Structures are given as C-alpha cells and as structure tokens.
Coordinates of C-alpha atoms in Angstrom, one line a residue:
Chain A
M813 CA 40.2 -3.4 26.5
K814 CA 37.3 -6.5 26.2
K815 CA 35.1 -6.5 29.5
A816 CA 33.6 -9.0 31.6
V817 CA 29.7 -9.8 31.8
Y818 CA 28.0 -10.8 35.0
L819 CA 25.0 -12.5 34.8
F820 CA 23.1 -12.7 38.1
N821 CA 19.1 -13.7 36.3
N822 CA 18.0 -17.2 35.2
G823 CA 17.7 -18.1 31.9
V824 CA 18.7 -19.4 29.5
L825 CA 22.5 -18.9 27.0
R826 CA 21.9 -20.0 23.5
R827 CA 23.8 -20.0 20.7
K828 CA 21.8 -19.5 17.4
D829 CA 24.4 -19.0 14.2
N830 CA 27.1 -16.9 15.6
T831 CA 25.8 -14.9 18.2
I832 CA 24.9 -16.1 21.9
Y833 CA 21.4 -15.2 23.5
F834 CA 20.6 -14.7 27.1
E835 CA 17.2 -15.9 27.3
R836 CA 14.8 -15.0 30.2
E837 CA 10.6 -15.0 30.6
N838 CA 9.9 -12.0 27.2
D839 CA 13.5 -10.9 27.3
K840 CA 16.8 -11.7 25.3
R841 CA 19.7 -9.7 25.4
I842 CA 22.2 -10.8 23.1
I843 CA 25.9 -10.4 24.9
P844 CA 28.1 -9.6 21.7
V845 CA 31.3 -11.9 21.9
N846 CA 33.8 -9.7 20.6
T847 CA 34.1 -7.6 23.0
I848 CA 33.9 -10.0 26.3
S849 CA 36.5 -11.4 27.8
E850 CA 34.9 -13.3 30.8
I851 CA 31.5 -14.2 32.0
H852 CA 31.3 -14.8 35.7
I853 CA 27.5 -16.3 36.1
F854 CA 25.5 -15.9 39.3
G855 CA 22.1 -16.8 38.5
E856 CA 20.4 -20.4 37.9
V857 CA 21.7 -20.5 34.1
D858 CA 20.9 -23.9 31.4
L859 CA 23.5 -23.7 29.0
N860 CA 24.5 -26.7 26.5
K861 CA 27.8 -28.2 24.8
R862 CA 27.1 -25.7 21.5
V863 CA 27.4 -22.9 24.1
L864 CA 30.6 -24.0 25.1
E865 CA 32.3 -24.7 22.0
F866 CA 31.0 -21.9 21.1
F867 CA 32.7 -20.1 23.7
T868 CA 35.7 -22.1 23.6
K869 CA 36.0 -20.7 20.2
N870 CA 36.3 -17.0 21.2
S871 CA 38.2 -18.1 24.1
I872 CA 36.2 -16.9 26.7
P873 CA 35.6 -18.4 30.0
L874 CA 32.5 -18.6 32.5
F875 CA 33.1 -18.3 36.0
F876 CA 30.5 -20.4 38.2
Y877 CA 29.0 -18.7 42.1
N878 CA 27.0 -20.5 44.0
Y879 CA 24.0 -19.2 45.8
H880 CA 25.6 -17.2 48.3
G881 CA 27.7 -15.5 45.7
Y882 CA 31.7 -18.4 46.5
Y883 CA 32.7 -19.3 43.5
V884 CA 32.2 -22.8 42.5
G885 CA 34.6 -23.5 39.6
A886 CA 34.9 -22.8 35.8
Y887 CA 35.0 -23.7 32.3
Y888 CA 38.2 -23.1 31.6
P889 CA 38.7 -23.5 27.7
R890 CA 41.2 -25.4 25.3
E891 CA 44.4 -23.2 25.6
Y892 CA 44.9 -21.8 22.2
L893 CA 48.1 -20.3 23.4
N894 CA 50.8 -22.5 22.7
S895 CA 54.6 -22.0 24.2
G896 CA 56.1 -25.1 24.7
L897 CA 59.2 -22.6 25.9
L898 CA 57.3 -20.7 28.7
T899 CA 55.9 -24.1 30.2
L900 CA 58.9 -25.6 30.7
K901 CA 60.8 -22.5 31.8
Q902 CA 57.4 -21.8 34.0
A903 CA 57.3 -25.2 36.0
E904 CA 61.8 -25.9 35.8
F905 CA 61.3 -22.3 38.7
Y906 CA 58.8 -24.4 40.5
L907 CA 61.3 -27.1 40.3
K908 CA 64.4 -25.1 41.1
I909 CA 63.6 -24.3 45.2
K910 CA 65.7 -21.3 45.2
E911 CA 64.0 -20.5 42.4
R912 CA 60.4 -20.7 43.3
L913 CA 61.0 -19.5 47.3
F914 CA 61.7 -16.4 45.0
L915 CA 59.0 -16.3 43.4
A916 CA 56.7 -16.9 46.8
K917 CA 58.6 -14.2 48.2
S918 CA 57.8 -12.0 45.7
F919 CA 54.6 -12.7 45.6
V920 CA 54.5 -11.6 49.4
K921 CA 56.4 -8.5 49.6
G922 CA 54.5 -7.3 46.3
A923 CA 51.0 -7.8 49.2
V924 CA 52.6 -6.4 51.7
E925 CA 54.2 -3.1 50.1
N926 CA 50.2 -2.6 48.7
I927 CA 48.7 -3.6 52.0
L928 CA 51.6 -0.8 54.1
K929 CA 50.5 1.8 51.3
N930 CA 46.8 1.5 52.3
L931 CA 47.8 1.8 55.7
K932 CA 49.6 5.4 55.6
Y933 CA 47.0 6.5 53.6
Y934 CA 44.6 6.1 56.2
Q935 CA 47.6 7.3 58.7
K936 CA 47.0 10.4 57.4
S937 CA 43.4 10.4 59.3
K938 CA 44.3 7.9 61.9
D939 CA 47.2 8.0 64.1
D940 CA 46.3 4.4 65.1
I941 CA 46.8 3.1 62.2
K942 CA 51.2 3.6 63.0
D943 CA 51.1 1.0 64.9
Y944 CA 50.3 -1.3 62.2
V945 CA 52.7 -0.1 60.1
K946 CA 55.7 -0.3 62.7
F947 CA 54.1 -3.6 63.4
I948 CA 53.7 -4.7 59.6
E949 CA 57.2 -2.6 58.5
E950 CA 59.0 -5.0 61.4
K951 CA 57.1 -8.4 59.9
K952 CA 58.9 -7.8 56.0
N953 CA 61.9 -7.4 57.1
E954 CA 61.7 -11.2 58.0
I955 CA 60.5 -11.6 54.6
D956 CA 64.1 -13.2 53.1
L957 CA 64.8 -14.9 56.2
K958 CA 62.4 -17.3 55.4
Q959 CA 63.8 -20.7 54.1
D960 CA 60.3 -22.5 53.1
I961 CA 57.0 -22.3 51.8
P962 CA 55.2 -23.4 54.7
S963 CA 57.0 -20.3 57.3
L964 CA 57.1 -18.1 54.5
M965 CA 53.1 -18.5 54.1
A966 CA 52.7 -18.5 58.2
L967 CA 54.0 -15.1 58.4
E968 CA 52.2 -13.8 55.0
G969 CA 49.2 -14.8 57.3
E970 CA 50.8 -13.1 60.6
I971 CA 51.2 -10.1 58.7
R972 CA 47.0 -10.3 57.3
K973 CA 45.8 -11.5 60.5
S974 CA 47.3 -7.4 61.8
Y975 CA 46.4 -5.8 58.4
Y976 CA 43.1 -7.1 58.6
E977 CA 42.5 -6.2 62.7
S978 CA 43.2 -2.3 61.5
F979 CA 40.1 -2.1 59.0
N980 CA 38.6 -1.6 62.9
I981 CA 40.2 2.2 62.9
I982 CA 39.8 2.7 58.5
L983 CA 36.0 1.0 58.1
N984 CA 35.1 3.1 62.1
S985 CA 31.8 0.8 61.7
E986 CA 29.5 -1.1 64.3
S987 CA 29.0 -3.3 61.2
F988 CA 31.8 -4.5 59.5
Y989 CA 33.9 -5.5 62.3
F990 CA 37.2 -7.9 62.1
D991 CA 37.4 -10.5 65.2
K992 CA 38.9 -13.1 63.2
R993 CA 39.2 -13.9 59.5
T994 CA 37.2 -16.8 58.8
K995 CA 36.0 -17.9 54.9
R996 CA 34.0 -20.9 54.7
P997 CA 31.3 -19.8 55.6
P998 CA 32.1 -15.8 56.7
N999 CA 30.7 -15.0 59.9
N1000 CA 30.1 -11.3 59.9
P1001 CA 29.4 -8.9 56.8
L1002 CA 33.4 -7.6 56.8
N1003 CA 34.4 -11.0 56.5
A1004 CA 31.5 -11.8 54.1
L1005 CA 32.9 -8.9 51.6
I1006 CA 36.9 -9.9 51.6
S1007 CA 36.2 -13.4 50.6
F1008 CA 33.6 -12.2 48.0
G1009 CA 35.6 -10.0 46.4
N1010 CA 38.6 -12.4 46.4
S1011 CA 36.9 -14.6 44.8
L1012 CA 36.2 -12.2 42.4
L1013 CA 39.1 -11.1 42.1
Y1014 CA 40.8 -14.9 41.8
T1015 CA 38.4 -15.3 38.4
T1016 CA 39.4 -12.3 37.0
V1017 CA 43.2 -13.1 37.1
L1018 CA 42.8 -16.5 36.3
S1019 CA 41.0 -14.7 32.9
Q1020 CA 43.7 -12.6 32.4
I1021 CA 46.0 -15.6 32.9
Y1022 CA 44.1 -17.3 30.3
R1023 CA 45.4 -14.5 27.5
T1024 CA 48.7 -15.3 28.0
H1025 CA 51.0 -18.2 28.0
L1026 CA 51.4 -19.1 31.5
D1027 CA 49.9 -22.1 32.8
P1028 CA 47.3 -21.5 36.0
R1029 CA 48.2 -24.5 37.7
I1030 CA 51.2 -23.7 37.7
G1031 CA 52.1 -21.3 41.1
Y1032 CA 54.9 -20.7 43.9
L1033 CA 53.2 -19.3 47.0
H1034 CA 50.3 -21.9 46.6
E1035 CA 50.4 -26.1 46.8
T1036 CA 50.5 -26.5 43.1
N1037 CA 49.4 -30.0 44.0
Q1038 CA 46.5 -29.6 46.0
R1039 CA 44.0 -27.2 43.6
S1040 CA 43.7 -27.3 39.7
F1041 CA 44.3 -22.9 39.6
T1042 CA 47.8 -21.3 41.7
L1043 CA 48.8 -19.2 39.7
N1044 CA 45.9 -16.7 40.4
L1045 CA 46.2 -17.0 43.5
D1046 CA 50.0 -16.4 44.0
I1047 CA 49.1 -13.0 41.1
S1048 CA 46.0 -12.3 43.2
E1049 CA 48.2 -11.8 46.7
I1050 CA 49.7 -8.4 45.0
F1051 CA 46.7 -6.9 43.8
K1052 CA 44.1 -8.0 47.0
P1053 CA 45.2 -4.8 48.7
I1054 CA 45.0 -2.1 45.6
I1055 CA 41.7 -3.2 44.2
V1056 CA 39.8 -5.4 46.9
D1057 CA 40.4 -3.4 49.7
R1058 CA 39.9 -0.4 48.8
V1059 CA 37.1 -0.7 46.7
I1060 CA 36.0 -2.1 50.3
F1061 CA 36.9 0.9 52.0
S1062 CA 35.3 3.1 49.5
L1063 CA 31.7 0.9 49.7
V1064 CA 31.9 0.8 54.0
N1065 CA 32.7 4.5 54.2
K1066 CA 31.3 6.2 52.0
G1067 CA 28.2 4.0 53.2
K1068 CA 27.2 2.4 49.8
I1069 CA 26.9 -1.1 51.4
K1070 CA 24.9 -1.4 53.9
I1071 CA 23.8 -4.2 57.1
E1072 CA 20.9 -4.4 54.8
H1073 CA 22.9 -5.6 51.8
F1074 CA 23.7 -8.9 53.3
E1075 CA 22.0 -12.1 55.1
E1076 CA 22.6 -13.3 58.5
D1077 CA 22.5 -16.5 60.1
V1078 CA 23.3 -16.9 63.0
E1079 CA 25.8 -18.0 62.0
F1080 CA 27.6 -16.7 59.0
S1081 CA 27.0 -14.3 56.2
Y1082 CA 26.4 -13.6 52.6
L1083 CA 25.9 -10.5 50.0
N1084 CA 22.5 -10.4 49.1
E1085 CA 22.3 -9.9 45.0
K1086 CA 22.0 -6.3 45.9
G1087 CA 24.8 -6.3 47.4
K1088 CA 26.9 -8.6 44.9
Q1089 CA 25.7 -6.1 42.3
I1090 CA 27.0 -3.3 44.4
F1091 CA 30.0 -4.5 44.7
I1092 CA 30.9 -5.6 41.6
K1093 CA 30.2 -2.2 40.2
D1094 CA 32.6 -0.6 41.9
F1095 CA 34.8 -3.2 41.8
E1096 CA 34.5 -3.4 37.5
E1097 CA 34.5 0.5 37.9
K1098 CA 37.9 -0.2 40.3
L1099 CA 39.2 -2.8 37.1
F1100 CA 38.7 0.0 35.0
T1101 CA 40.5 2.9 36.2
T1102 CA 43.5 3.4 34.8
I1103 CA 47.0 4.4 35.7
K1104 CA 50.2 6.1 34.9
Y1105 CA 52.7 3.1 33.3
K1106 CA 56.4 3.9 33.0
N1107 CA 57.1 2.9 29.1
L1108 CA 53.0 2.1 28.3
G1109 CA 51.3 5.6 29.6
N1110 CA 47.7 4.7 30.1
V1111 CA 46.9 1.5 31.5
S1112 CA 44.2 -0.1 33.4
Y1113 CA 44.2 -2.4 36.9
R1114 CA 42.9 -4.9 34.4
R1115 CA 45.5 -4.6 32.2
L1116 CA 48.0 -4.1 35.0
I1117 CA 47.1 -8.2 35.8
R1118 CA 48.3 -8.8 32.5
L1119 CA 51.3 -7.0 32.4
E1120 CA 52.2 -9.3 35.9
C1121 CA 51.9 -12.3 33.8
Y1122 CA 54.3 -10.8 31.2
K1123 CA 56.8 -9.1 33.9
L1124 CA 56.7 -13.9 34.7
Y1125 CA 57.1 -14.3 31.3
K1126 CA 60.5 -12.0 30.9
H1127 CA 61.6 -14.0 34.8
F1128 CA 61.8 -17.1 32.7
L1129 CA 62.9 -16.1 29.7
D1130 CA 66.4 -14.6 32.0
E1131 CA 65.4 -11.1 30.5
E1132 CA 64.6 -9.5 33.1
I1133 CA 64.1 -9.8 37.4
Y1134 CA 60.9 -10.4 38.4
K1135 CA 59.7 -7.4 40.4
P1136 CA 55.6 -7.3 41.8
F1137 CA 53.8 -4.4 41.1
I1138 CA 53.4 -1.6 44.0
A1139 CA 51.4 0.7 44.1
E1140 CA 52.9 4.5 43.7
W1141 CA 50.4 5.4 46.8
Chain B
M65 CA 64.8 -25.2 16.7
E66 CA 64.6 -26.6 13.4
T67 CA 67.2 -23.3 11.5
S68 CA 64.9 -24.5 8.3
K69 CA 61.9 -23.5 9.6
I70 CA 62.5 -19.4 8.3
N71 CA 58.6 -18.1 7.0
G72 CA 57.3 -15.1 6.2
T73 CA 56.1 -13.7 9.0
L74 CA 59.7 -13.9 10.1
I75 CA 61.1 -12.2 7.4
W76 CA 59.4 -9.7 7.7
Y77 CA 59.5 -9.0 11.1
Y78 CA 63.2 -9.5 11.0
Y79 CA 63.2 -6.0 8.9
I80 CA 61.6 -4.5 11.9
C81 CA 62.1 -6.0 15.0
Q82 CA 65.1 -8.5 15.8
R83 CA 62.8 -9.9 19.4
E84 CA 60.1 -10.2 17.8
V85 CA 61.3 -12.6 15.7
W86 CA 63.0 -14.3 18.1
L87 CA 59.6 -14.3 20.1
I88 CA 57.9 -15.6 17.0
G89 CA 60.5 -18.0 16.3
H90 CA 59.6 -19.9 19.5
S91 CA 55.7 -19.3 19.1
I92 CA 55.3 -16.5 22.2
E93 CA 52.1 -14.9 21.1
A94 CA 50.9 -11.6 20.7
D95 CA 47.9 -10.2 22.9
Q96 CA 45.3 -11.2 20.6
E97 CA 43.3 -8.7 21.4
N98 CA 45.6 -6.0 20.1
D99 CA 43.2 -3.5 18.0
F100 CA 45.6 -3.7 15.3
L101 CA 46.1 -7.6 14.5
I102 CA 42.6 -8.2 14.3
L103 CA 42.4 -5.2 12.6
G104 CA 44.7 -6.8 10.0
K105 CA 42.5 -10.3 10.6
H106 CA 39.5 -8.2 8.9
I107 CA 41.3 -6.4 6.4
H108 CA 42.8 -10.3 4.8
E109 CA 39.2 -11.5 5.0
L110 CA 37.4 -9.0 3.9
F111 CA 39.1 -7.6 1.0
Y112 CA 40.1 -10.6 -2.7
K113 CA 37.7 -12.4 -1.3
G114 CA 36.7 -14.2 -4.5
E115 CA 39.8 -14.0 -5.8
K116 CA 42.6 -15.1 -3.6
K117 CA 43.1 -18.4 -2.8
E118 CA 45.5 -19.3 0.5
I119 CA 47.7 -21.6 0.1
F120 CA 50.1 -23.5 2.8
I121 CA 53.4 -25.1 1.2
D122 CA 55.5 -27.8 3.0
N123 CA 54.2 -26.3 6.4
T124 CA 56.1 -23.5 6.1
I125 CA 55.2 -20.4 4.0
K126 CA 51.6 -19.7 3.4
I127 CA 51.1 -18.0 0.1
D128 CA 47.8 -15.8 -1.6
I129 CA 47.7 -17.1 -4.6
L130 CA 45.2 -14.3 -7.3
S131 CA 43.5 -15.6 -9.8
N132 CA 46.4 -15.1 -12.4
K133 CA 47.6 -18.7 -11.6
K134 CA 52.1 -17.2 -11.9
V135 CA 51.1 -14.1 -8.8
I136 CA 51.4 -14.8 -5.3
G137 CA 49.6 -11.6 -3.5
E138 CA 50.2 -10.6 -0.4
I139 CA 47.8 -8.0 1.5
K140 CA 48.7 -5.5 4.0
K141 CA 46.8 -3.4 5.9
S142 CA 49.2 0.4 4.7
S143 CA 52.3 1.3 3.3
K144 CA 54.0 2.0 6.4
F145 CA 56.4 -0.9 6.1
I146 CA 56.6 -1.4 2.7
Q147 CA 60.3 -2.8 1.9
S148 CA 59.4 -5.8 5.0
A149 CA 56.4 -6.2 2.5
R150 CA 58.7 -6.3 -0.4
M151 CA 60.9 -8.6 1.0
Q152 CA 58.8 -11.0 2.9
I153 CA 57.2 -11.9 -0.8
A154 CA 60.4 -11.9 -2.5
F155 CA 61.1 -14.8 0.5
Y156 CA 57.8 -16.5 -1.2
L157 CA 59.5 -16.1 -4.9
Y158 CA 63.0 -17.2 -3.5
Y159 CA 61.4 -19.9 -1.6
L160 CA 59.2 -21.4 -4.7
K161 CA 62.1 -21.1 -6.9
K162 CA 65.2 -22.7 -4.7
E163 CA 62.3 -25.8 -3.6
K164 CA 60.2 -26.1 -6.1
G165 CA 61.3 -24.7 -8.9
I166 CA 58.8 -22.7 -10.2
E167 CA 59.4 -18.9 -10.8
F168 CA 56.4 -16.6 -9.8
V169 CA 55.8 -13.2 -9.8
G170 CA 55.0 -11.9 -6.6
E171 CA 52.1 -9.1 -6.0
L172 CA 51.9 -5.8 -2.8
L173 CA 48.3 -5.7 -2.4
I174 CA 47.3 -2.2 0.2
P175 CA 43.4 -2.4 -0.5
E176 CA 43.1 0.7 1.8
E177 CA 45.8 2.7 -0.4
R178 CA 44.5 0.7 -3.4
K179 CA 47.6 0.2 -4.0
K180 CA 49.9 -3.0 -6.0
E181 CA 52.5 -3.0 -6.6
K182 CA 55.0 -5.7 -8.3
I183 CA 57.9 -7.6 -7.2
I184 CA 60.1 -9.3 -9.1
L185 CA 62.9 -11.6 -7.8
T186 CA 66.3 -10.4 -9.4
K187 CA 70.1 -11.6 -7.7
E188 CA 70.7 -8.4 -6.2
I189 CA 67.2 -9.7 -4.0
E190 CA 68.2 -12.6 -3.7
Y191 CA 71.4 -12.3 -1.8
K192 CA 69.4 -9.7 0.4
I193 CA 66.6 -13.0 1.2
E194 CA 69.7 -14.7 1.8
K195 CA 71.7 -13.1 4.6
A196 CA 68.0 -12.5 6.1
I197 CA 68.0 -16.8 6.0
K198 CA 71.4 -17.0 7.6
D199 CA 70.7 -13.7 10.4
I200 CA 67.6 -15.2 11.4
T201 CA 68.7 -18.5 11.5
E202 CA 71.1 -17.1 14.1
I203 CA 68.9 -14.6 16.1
L204 CA 66.8 -18.5 17.0
K205 CA 69.7 -19.4 18.2
L206 CA 70.1 -17.0 21.1
P207 CA 69.1 -17.9 24.0
K208 CA 66.9 -15.2 24.5
P209 CA 65.4 -12.6 23.1
P210 CA 67.4 -9.4 22.1
K211 CA 66.8 -7.0 24.1
P212 CA 63.8 -4.2 24.1
E213 CA 64.6 -1.4 21.7
K214 CA 62.0 1.5 21.3
I215 CA 61.6 2.2 17.4
P216 CA 58.3 3.5 16.3
Y217 CA 56.4 0.1 15.0
C218 CA 56.1 -0.7 19.0
K219 CA 53.5 2.3 19.1
N220 CA 50.9 -0.3 17.5
C221 CA 52.9 -3.6 18.3
A222 CA 50.7 -5.9 19.5
Y223 CA 53.9 -7.2 21.9
K224 CA 54.0 -4.0 23.2
D225 CA 52.9 -4.3 27.1
M226 CA 55.3 -7.5 26.9
C227 CA 58.3 -5.7 25.8
W228 CA 57.9 -2.5 27.9
S229 CA 56.0 -3.9 31.4

C-alpha cells in the first residue's frame, strides 16, 4: 500500500530525471514516487509545470493547505482510469431521485451507526452518554421517513450537533469544550481539531477515489452543483466518527495535544505547526491500522475507504445493494 | 460493446475467471497498485529487452515479435496458468492466420523459470479458440458481470478487493 507524504517545510519541489527532490536550504530530500499515493502540502512550496507533469504521469494528486491548515485546493491529475460505463451509471443514480436518496440515506445511516459505536464505547465508563445514545437512536429512525435531500441533511445536522455535545463528556476537558460547531474560522480548539481532521479525511478519501473509476464530482448527499468534489464528502461521513473523532478522543484524553498547540485569537483558533504534526502522526497511524474484513483478511483503514468505492461500483452495476461500512466496535 | 473486439487478454482470462472477462471487456480496470500487477509489468520490461518488439495489430492484439520474425512470443511470470498462456498465444496465431493469412509459430516464455514452450496451431486448438471467442462474446453481452467465485487465482488477483469488498 502506498503512503501519503506531508510537507511542512518551505522549499522547492524539483523534478530531476525520474525522481522528485524536495529542496531546502542545505538539505535535499528524495521523494520516491513509486511509494507514494498523494502529497499534502502545508509549507510554502514552489513547484513548476515539469513537476506537475511528473505527478500526472505517476498518478499522484497534490493537496494544498493554507497557513492555518485549511484545505485550499488540489492538483487532481488527469483521470487515468476510464470506463464510460461506470461514469454513466454513477450519473444515472444521481439523476433518479429515488436512487439518489437511497445512497444519500446510506451515507447518513453509516455515519450515524458509527457515531453510535463511539458513544456506546464511552457509555461503558461514562453514564451520562446514555442520553445522547437514546436521542440519536430515536433520530436514526427518522432517516427513512425523509423524502428529500435538504431535510435529510437537516436531520443529519441535528444528530451531529447532539453527538458533538457529547464530546464534553467524552473528553471531559476545560480546554476542549464544545458549545456550537463553527467552521470558517473555527472558534475554539475543539472546533479547530474537528475541522483539521475532517479536511485531512476529505483529501484522503479524494485520493482513494482518484484510484478508482468513480467521478468525485458526482455526490449524492452533498450538492453536486455547488462544488467541484462531493463524492469524497459523502464517503467521509461514514469514516469521520471512526477515523477523525477517534484520533481526537485519543489525542485529547492521552494529553498528547494540549492548548499550547493552538494559535488563539479573540475569535478563532487554529492548530500550530507542532499541533498539526502531532495530529497527522496519529491520523496516519490510524489509516495504517488494520482490521479483519470478511473476505479479504487484514485491511487497513485507508484500504477500507477504497473498498467503499468498490462497493459503489457493485451498487451501480446492479450487483449488490450498497451497505456502508459499520465498525464492529 | 463491439463483439469483434476480442483480444489476447480476454482469452487468457476466459480460462481463469469469466467475471474478469466481463470487467476487462467493459474497461473496468483492476487496482493498479496491486503488487503482482506491478511485478508482471516489470518482468515484461526487464526481460528480452533487446530481442523483442511489441507491435499492435488492428488495434486489437498486442504481440511480442521475437528476433526471428516468424515467431511470436508471450512472456509470463510463472507457469501457474500455463493453459491460459498457451491459449492466448494460440489466439494470436489464429488471428494472424484468419485475418492476415500468415502462419506463425508461437513461443511461451517464462524467464523466471527459464522455460520456453513452442505453440503450434492445430485444428483441435482452432476449434477451442473459436468456442472461446463465441463464449466471450456472450459473456460481454451480459448486463452485469458474472458473480464472483472464490478460486485459487483470487489470492493474488488485482480485482480481489473489488470482488470481495
């Protein structure tokens, strides 16, 4: 399995023959293109067209983040897998409202089931969690009643709001407190962690979609006509609780991430460089962790994301109805 | 799907996995990061560099012509699926005979095992090829891929994750 590369330093990405160098003052690092799946760029990096051409040739997308770690865009190389059939099917399932709603609901159901897995795990030690479990389980039953995407999204928002409130019990920390979700910019350290983690997940999923025949521009839950990539947001819903949120719980509860890892202003809060690095280390470790998968032996979380894409293939080809991944614990 | 577009790869998979025939026939490609797939490409690039020449015929078949111009070669990683490999070469011979009126001899090359095998097109093999072409055409007409079946080939197949996810 290929790995992601994260660049924090300022420097120049240079192509020399069939290799990429990342050059800094007095320092030259070789990036072996055969072993990487994508590059996440956080520092001030200069690059030219030659480099981009080389990344295209090797099917490597680049993701750019601004100074605050906020996703700013991607270099998504030309598609290298072309199957007209799957593209047409993917669009067909978007255009038929019943089919679109089915998939949108599947993503929400997957998200909610995985949220409940997290809550039930913490319920064992923290009794107050049970109220959240009860509320979310009731709300879960309303998913099937929804007849359109906006009301489905509103329901999902309600569930997630309640879930995020439960973080105050799970984390039990004064520094990481949830009052309301704020995104652009995040207003406190917990929101900053959630935003940063979700950004990383969106690009990680996008990178996996790039390695399939799926078109990331056609999503089902998220509005396709409003942004360039949406399918990655849909698939991310399922994995946020089991990847991003679990990384947050562990980082905060083990005291690995502290208030000193944030840059704070009156109104906003961002992870500083050290904080981002700490987060990414655990995030990558999580993606690398393997679990047992029914027919395929041990599968990493990163691979699990790819499998989700393959399950969509089968759904589109009318082979097997899509069921979102739900964690076993 | 044009039914005349039967190629060597489809013949090879016909003797291993019919689901794969359908997927490849519909341009649904396997996981390009699969280790065995990458290894196969490397072996192809590495061996017989000097003496082979890869040529495309009618945009349908890709063959490796060896230094001796009347021999077409096909390189494989191992002899595990030797029957498939034999039939793939036989298909090239058949195609060249029927479409171009040239009779070639085939050679199956397995560099890692230092093996070579001569393949000659007999009447019996021609019948087999004709049946395979007919069957593949039918498989490709199916509205969806044949169901996956667990076979020994699955273990290292680049479609594994797609079939068993």
